[in-house]
PDB file of C-alpha atoms in Angstrom:
ATOM      1  CA  MET A 403     104.637  81.148  96.607  1.00 97.00           C
ATOM      2  CA  LYS A 404     103.734  81.948  99.155  1.00 99.00           C
ATOM      3  CA  LEU A 405     102.176  85.300  99.130  1.00 99.00           C
ATOM      4  CA  LEU A 406     101.989  88.598 102.026  1.00 99.00           C
ATOM      5  CA  ILE A 407      99.443  91.500 101.028  1.00 99.00           C
ATOM      6  CA  ILE A 408      99.911  94.147 103.519  1.00 99.00           C
ATOM      7  CA  GLY A 409      96.135  96.678 103.158  1.00 98.00           C
ATOM      8  CA  ALA A 410      94.432  93.571 102.224  1.00 98.00           C
ATOM      9  CA  ASN A 411      91.179  94.681 103.863  1.00 97.00           C
ATOM     10  CA  GLY A 412      91.681  97.445 100.357  1.00 96.00           C
ATOM     11  CA  MET A 413      90.116  97.707  96.624  1.00 96.00           C
ATOM     12  CA  LEU A 414      93.243  97.293  95.307  1.00 97.00           C
ATOM     13  CA  ALA A 415      93.806  94.264  97.661  1.00 98.00           C
ATOM     14  CA  ARG A 416      91.266  92.711  97.217  1.00 98.00           C
ATOM     15  CA  ASP A 417      91.131  92.036  93.289  1.00 98.00           C
ATOM     16  CA  ALA A 418      94.844  91.225  93.801  1.00 98.00           C
ATOM     17  CA  ILE A 419      93.584  88.300  96.460  1.00 99.00           C
ATOM     18  CA  GLU A 420      91.053  87.535  93.634  1.00 98.00           C
ATOM     19  CA  ALA A 421      93.883  86.803  91.003  1.00 98.00           C
ATOM     20  CA  PHE A 422      96.180  84.905  92.917  1.00 98.00           C
ATOM     21  CA  GLN A 423      93.407  82.880  94.969  1.00 97.00           C
ATOM     22  CA  GLY A 424      94.396  79.368  94.536  1.00 96.00           C
ATOM     23  CA  SER A 425      97.576  79.484  92.285  1.00 97.00           C
ATOM     24  CA  HIS A 426      99.373  81.118  95.366  1.00 98.00           C
ATOM     25  CA  GLU A 427      99.768  80.560  98.928  1.00 98.00           C
ATOM     26  CA  LEU A 428      98.066  83.878 100.474  1.00 99.00           C
ATOM     27  CA  VAL A 429      99.332  85.969 103.594  1.00 99.00           C
ATOM     28  CA  LEU A 430      96.553  88.963 103.894  1.00 98.00           C
ATOM     29  CA  CYS A 431      96.920  91.691 106.604  1.00 98.00           C
ATOM     30  CA  ASP A 432      96.242  94.817 107.802  1.00 96.00           C
ATOM     31  CA  HIS A 433      96.026  97.236 110.237  1.00 92.00           C
ATOM     32  CA  PRO A 434      96.777  96.519 113.444  1.00 91.00           C
ATOM     33  CA  ASP A 435      98.294  92.946 112.442  1.00 95.00           C
ATOM     34  CA  ILE A 436     101.566  94.784 110.627  1.00 97.00           C
ATOM     35  CA  ASP A 437     102.160  98.477 110.912  1.00 98.00           C
ATOM     36  CA  ILE A 438     104.470  99.594 107.867  1.00 98.00           C
ATOM     37  CA  ARG A 439     105.369 102.860 110.456  1.00 98.00           C
ATOM     38  CA  TYR A 440     107.885 100.833 112.267  1.00 98.00           C
ATOM     39  CA  ILE A 441     110.591  98.644 111.210  1.00 98.00           C
ATOM     40  CA  ASP A 442     109.431  96.794 115.190  1.00 98.00           C
ATOM     41  CA  SER A 443     106.345  95.451 113.740  1.00 98.00           C
ATOM     42  CA  VAL A 444     107.591  94.909 109.710  1.00 98.00           C
ATOM     43  CA  MET A 445     110.033  91.951 110.817  1.00 98.00           C
ATOM     44  CA  PRO A 446     108.612  90.334 113.368  1.00 98.00           C
ATOM     45  CA  PHE A 447     106.179  89.439 110.740  1.00 98.00           C
ATOM     46  CA  LEU A 448     107.951  88.519 107.780  1.00 98.00           C
ATOM     47  CA  ASP A 449     109.686  87.150 110.644  1.00 98.00           C
ATOM     48  CA  ARG A 450     106.591  84.474 111.771  1.00 98.00           C
ATOM     49  CA  HIS A 451     105.537  84.394 107.888  1.00 98.00           C
ATOM     50  CA  ARG A 452     108.278  84.022 105.624  1.00 98.00           C
ATOM     51  CA  PRO A 453     106.676  85.167 102.646  1.00 99.00           C
ATOM     52  CA  ASP A 454     108.465  84.934  99.275  1.00 99.00           C
ATOM     53  CA  TRP A 455     106.643  88.060  97.630  1.00 99.00           C
ATOM     54  CA  VAL A 456     105.395  90.985  99.420  1.00 99.00           C
ATOM     55  CA  LEU A 457     102.926  93.062  97.487  1.00 99.00           C
ATOM     56  CA  ASN A 458     102.087  96.166  99.615  1.00 99.00           C
ATOM     57  CA  CYS A 459      98.030  97.850  98.495  1.00 98.00           C
ATOM     58  CA  ALA A 460      98.405  99.434 101.655  1.00 98.00           C
ATOM     59  CA  ALA A 461      97.768 102.865 101.765  1.00 97.00           C
ATOM     60  CA  TYR A 462      97.039 106.495 103.518  1.00 97.00           C
ATOM     61  CA  THR A 463      94.280 107.131 101.737  1.00 95.00           C
ATOM     62  CA  ASN A 464      92.033 110.130 102.697  1.00 96.00           C
ATOM     63  CA  VAL A 465      92.977 112.568 101.086  1.00 95.00           C
ATOM     64  CA  ASP A 466      91.191 115.835 103.481  1.00 95.00           C
ATOM     65  CA  GLY A 467      92.936 114.525 106.074  1.00 93.00           C
ATOM     66  CA  ALA A 468      95.798 113.970 104.654  1.00 92.00           C
ATOM     67  CA  GLU A 469      95.702 118.075 104.633  1.00 93.00           C
ATOM     68  CA  THR A 470      95.757 117.939 108.715  1.00 95.00           C
ATOM     69  CA  ASP A 471      97.687 114.799 110.087  1.00 96.00           C
ATOM     70  CA  ARG A 472     100.421 115.048 106.851  1.00 97.00           C
ATOM     71  CA  ASP A 473     102.667 113.032 108.884  1.00 98.00           C
ATOM     72  CA  THR A 474     100.965 110.251 109.089  1.00 97.00           C
ATOM     73  CA  ALA A 475     100.610 109.894 105.307  1.00 98.00           C
ATOM     74  CA  PHE A 476     104.447 110.748 104.851  1.00 97.00           C
ATOM     75  CA  ALA A 477     104.473 108.389 106.468  1.00 98.00           C
ATOM     76  CA  VAL A 478     101.898 105.537 105.877  1.00 98.00           C
ATOM     77  CA  ASN A 479     102.296 106.707 101.742  1.00 98.00           C
ATOM     78  CA  ALA A 480     106.537 107.053 101.360  1.00 98.00           C
ATOM     79  CA  ASP A 481     107.681 105.847 104.900  1.00 98.00           C
ATOM     80  CA  GLY A 482     106.302 102.507 104.864  1.00 98.00           C
ATOM     81  CA  PRO A 483     107.451 101.495 101.430  1.00 98.00           C
ATOM     82  CA  GLY A 484     110.294 101.957 102.328  1.00 98.00           C
ATOM     83  CA  ILE A 485     110.969 100.407 105.917  1.00 99.00           C
ATOM     84  CA  LEU A 486     109.130  97.159 103.424  1.00 99.00           C
ATOM     85  CA  ALA A 487     112.115  97.448 101.775  1.00 99.00           C
ATOM     86  CA  ARG A 488     114.213  97.183 103.566  1.00 98.00           C
ATOM     87  CA  ALA A 489     112.270  94.452 105.508  1.00 99.00           C
ATOM     88  CA  CYS A 490     112.086  92.312 102.787  1.00 99.00           C
ATOM     89  CA  ARG A 491     116.034  92.948 101.838  1.00 98.00           C
ATOM     90  CA  ALA A 492     117.141  90.967 104.428  1.00 98.00           C
ATOM     91  CA  HIS A 493     114.232  88.175 104.568  1.00 98.00           C
ATOM     92  CA  GLY A 494     114.717  87.368 100.537  1.00 98.00           C
ATOM     93  CA  ALA A 495     112.185  88.481  99.848  1.00 99.00           C
ATOM     94  CA  ARG A 496     110.862  90.369  96.903  1.00 99.00           C
ATOM     95  CA  LEU A 497     108.657  93.853  96.813  1.00 98.00           C
ATOM     96  CA  CYS A 498     106.357  94.568  94.421  1.00 94.00           C
TER      97      CYS A 498
END
């Protein structure tokens, strides 16, 4: 099974990588490899890698920055998962 882990440089992803390494084919990516705010970034990435599962570990985690850059925080933390869901549906991949 091929598992795409988005946000692979983060803390949550590191634990997921450790848990799944050896038992799954892992595809690891982080920004700027893929930008979950834009369907035009997500679709070609899924086309290229054809994962069975997508694990979204991407997040805008700068709490202070989110106060001043609300649009980016919302785009990554709210819109991004919706974009991933649509892209996964189109590719027959499961999102978790």
